[in-house]
Amino acid sequence: MPYGIQGHETIYEAYYGFHIADGLSIKPDFQYVNHVGGTTVFRDAVVLSTAMNVAF
């Protein structure tokens, strides 16, 4: 059973990579999700994540 009126979901994303040292970088990521699941029942969401690259 779907929640509320079905519509669209929009995701805005910003990310950037930082070079820390030779073979090491970190990439933080920010996402803002508008109309989660395409409904108006759930509040908007913020998603934060980080990726780390290590090369030998």
Short mmCIF file of N, CA and C in Angstrom, two decimals:
data_model
loop_
_atom_site.label_atom_id
_atom_site.label_comp_id
_atom_site.label_asym_id
_atom_site.label_seq_id
_atom_site.Cartn_x
_atom_site.Cartn_y
_atom_site.Cartn_z
N MET A 1 0.85 -1.18 0.00
CA MET A 1 0.00 0.00 0.00
C MET A 1 0.89 1.24 0.00
N PRO A 2 0.81 2.11 -1.00
CA PRO A 2 1.64 3.31 -1.04
C PRO A 2 1.23 4.32 0.03
N TYR A 3 2.20 5.11 0.47
CA TYR A 3 1.96 6.16 1.45
C TYR A 3 1.65 7.47 0.72
N GLY A 4 0.53 8.08 0.99
CA GLY A 4 0.20 9.40 0.45
C GLY A 4 0.10 9.42 -1.06
N ILE A 5 0.09 10.62 -1.60
CA ILE A 5 -0.02 10.82 -3.04
C ILE A 5 1.34 10.59 -3.68
N GLN A 6 1.40 9.75 -4.70
CA GLN A 6 2.66 9.46 -5.38
C GLN A 6 3.01 10.59 -6.34
N GLY A 7 4.27 10.95 -6.35
CA GLY A 7 4.74 12.04 -7.21
C GLY A 7 6.18 11.80 -7.59
N HIS A 8 6.98 12.84 -7.48
CA HIS A 8 8.38 12.76 -7.87
C HIS A 8 9.31 12.83 -6.65
N GLU A 9 10.52 12.34 -6.82
CA GLU A 9 11.57 12.45 -5.81
C GLU A 9 12.73 13.17 -6.48
N THR A 10 13.33 14.12 -5.79
CA THR A 10 14.46 14.87 -6.34
C THR A 10 15.65 14.74 -5.40
N ILE A 11 16.82 14.47 -5.98
CA ILE A 11 18.04 14.35 -5.18
C ILE A 11 19.05 15.39 -5.66
N TYR A 12 19.55 16.19 -4.72
CA TYR A 12 20.60 17.16 -4.98
C TYR A 12 21.86 16.62 -4.32
N GLU A 13 22.98 16.65 -5.05
CA GLU A 13 24.20 16.04 -4.52
C GLU A 13 25.40 16.95 -4.75
N ALA A 14 26.28 16.99 -3.75
CA ALA A 14 27.54 17.72 -3.85
C ALA A 14 28.65 16.85 -3.25
N TYR A 15 29.74 16.71 -3.97
CA TYR A 15 30.86 15.93 -3.47
C TYR A 15 32.16 16.53 -3.99
N TYR A 16 33.25 16.21 -3.32
CA TYR A 16 34.55 16.73 -3.70
C TYR A 16 35.62 15.77 -3.19
N GLY A 17 36.72 15.67 -3.91
CA GLY A 17 37.82 14.81 -3.49
C GLY A 17 39.00 15.64 -3.00
N PHE A 18 39.55 15.24 -1.86
CA PHE A 18 40.71 15.90 -1.28
C PHE A 18 41.91 14.96 -1.34
N HIS A 19 43.00 15.42 -1.91
CA HIS A 19 44.24 14.65 -1.93
C HIS A 19 44.97 14.92 -0.63
N ILE A 20 45.14 13.89 0.20
CA ILE A 20 45.78 14.04 1.51
C ILE A 20 47.29 13.82 1.41
N ALA A 21 47.69 12.74 0.79
CA ALA A 21 49.10 12.39 0.61
C ALA A 21 49.20 11.46 -0.60
N ASP A 22 50.43 11.08 -0.98
CA ASP A 22 50.59 10.14 -2.09
C ASP A 22 49.83 8.85 -1.80
N GLY A 23 48.90 8.51 -2.67
CA GLY A 23 48.13 7.27 -2.52
C GLY A 23 46.99 7.35 -1.52
N LEU A 24 46.66 8.54 -1.03
CA LEU A 24 45.58 8.68 -0.05
C LEU A 24 44.70 9.87 -0.40
N SER A 25 43.41 9.62 -0.57
CA SER A 25 42.45 10.69 -0.82
C SER A 25 41.15 10.40 -0.07
N ILE A 26 40.42 11.45 0.22
CA ILE A 26 39.14 11.32 0.93
C ILE A 26 38.09 12.10 0.14
N LYS A 27 36.87 11.54 0.04
CA LYS A 27 35.82 12.14 -0.76
C LYS A 27 34.51 12.23 0.03
N PRO A 28 34.26 13.38 0.68
CA PRO A 28 32.99 13.56 1.37
C PRO A 28 31.85 13.79 0.36
N ASP A 29 30.66 13.37 0.73
CA ASP A 29 29.49 13.45 -0.14
C ASP A 29 28.29 13.95 0.66
N PHE A 30 27.53 14.89 0.09
CA PHE A 30 26.33 15.44 0.72
C PHE A 30 25.17 15.26 -0.26
N GLN A 31 24.05 14.70 0.21
CA GLN A 31 22.86 14.56 -0.63
C GLN A 31 21.65 15.10 0.12
N TYR A 32 20.79 15.81 -0.60
CA TYR A 32 19.53 16.29 -0.05
C TYR A 32 18.42 15.65 -0.88
N VAL A 33 17.55 14.87 -0.23
CA VAL A 33 16.48 14.16 -0.92
C VAL A 33 15.16 14.86 -0.62
N ASN A 34 14.52 15.35 -1.67
CA ASN A 34 13.26 16.07 -1.57
C ASN A 34 12.13 15.12 -1.96
N HIS A 35 11.08 15.02 -1.15
CA HIS A 35 9.94 14.12 -1.38
C HIS A 35 10.40 12.67 -1.39
N VAL A 36 10.94 12.21 -0.28
CA VAL A 36 11.47 10.84 -0.15
C VAL A 36 10.42 9.82 -0.58
N GLY A 37 10.81 8.95 -1.50
CA GLY A 37 9.90 7.91 -1.99
C GLY A 37 8.80 8.44 -2.89
N GLY A 38 8.88 9.71 -3.29
CA GLY A 38 7.87 10.29 -4.16
C GLY A 38 6.57 10.60 -3.45
N THR A 39 6.59 10.75 -2.12
CA THR A 39 5.38 11.06 -1.37
C THR A 39 5.58 12.32 -0.54
N THR A 40 4.50 12.86 -0.04
CA THR A 40 4.57 14.02 0.86
C THR A 40 4.42 13.60 2.32
N VAL A 41 4.30 12.29 2.56
CA VAL A 41 4.12 11.79 3.92
C VAL A 41 5.42 11.88 4.72
N PHE A 42 6.55 11.57 4.08
CA PHE A 42 7.84 11.58 4.76
C PHE A 42 8.53 12.92 4.60
N ARG A 43 9.28 13.32 5.63
CA ARG A 43 10.02 14.58 5.57
C ARG A 43 11.22 14.43 4.64
N ASP A 44 11.75 15.56 4.17
CA ASP A 44 12.95 15.54 3.35
C ASP A 44 14.11 14.97 4.16
N ALA A 45 15.12 14.43 3.47
CA ALA A 45 16.22 13.76 4.16
C ALA A 45 17.57 14.32 3.71
N VAL A 46 18.52 14.30 4.62
CA VAL A 46 19.91 14.64 4.33
C VAL A 46 20.74 13.37 4.51
N VAL A 47 21.56 13.07 3.51
CA VAL A 47 22.41 11.88 3.55
C VAL A 47 23.87 12.34 3.47
N LEU A 48 24.68 11.92 4.44
CA LEU A 48 26.10 12.26 4.46
C LEU A 48 26.92 10.98 4.37
N SER A 49 27.97 11.01 3.57
CA SER A 49 28.84 9.84 3.48
C SER A 49 30.26 10.31 3.17
N THR A 50 31.21 9.40 3.35
CA THR A 50 32.61 9.67 3.06
C THR A 50 33.25 8.42 2.49
N ALA A 51 34.05 8.59 1.44
CA ALA A 51 34.80 7.49 0.87
C ALA A 51 36.30 7.80 1.01
N MET A 52 37.08 6.77 1.26
CA MET A 52 38.52 6.94 1.38
C MET A 52 39.20 6.02 0.38
N ASN A 53 40.14 6.55 -0.39
CA ASN A 53 40.92 5.77 -1.34
C ASN A 53 42.34 5.63 -0.83
N VAL A 54 42.81 4.38 -0.76
CA VAL A 54 44.19 4.12 -0.36
C VAL A 54 44.82 3.26 -1.45
N ALA A 55 45.91 3.75 -2.05
CA ALA A 55 46.61 3.02 -3.10
C ALA A 55 48.02 2.71 -2.62
N PHE A 56 48.45 1.48 -2.84
CA PHE A 56 49.79 1.06 -2.42
C PHE A 56 50.74 1.10 -3.59
#
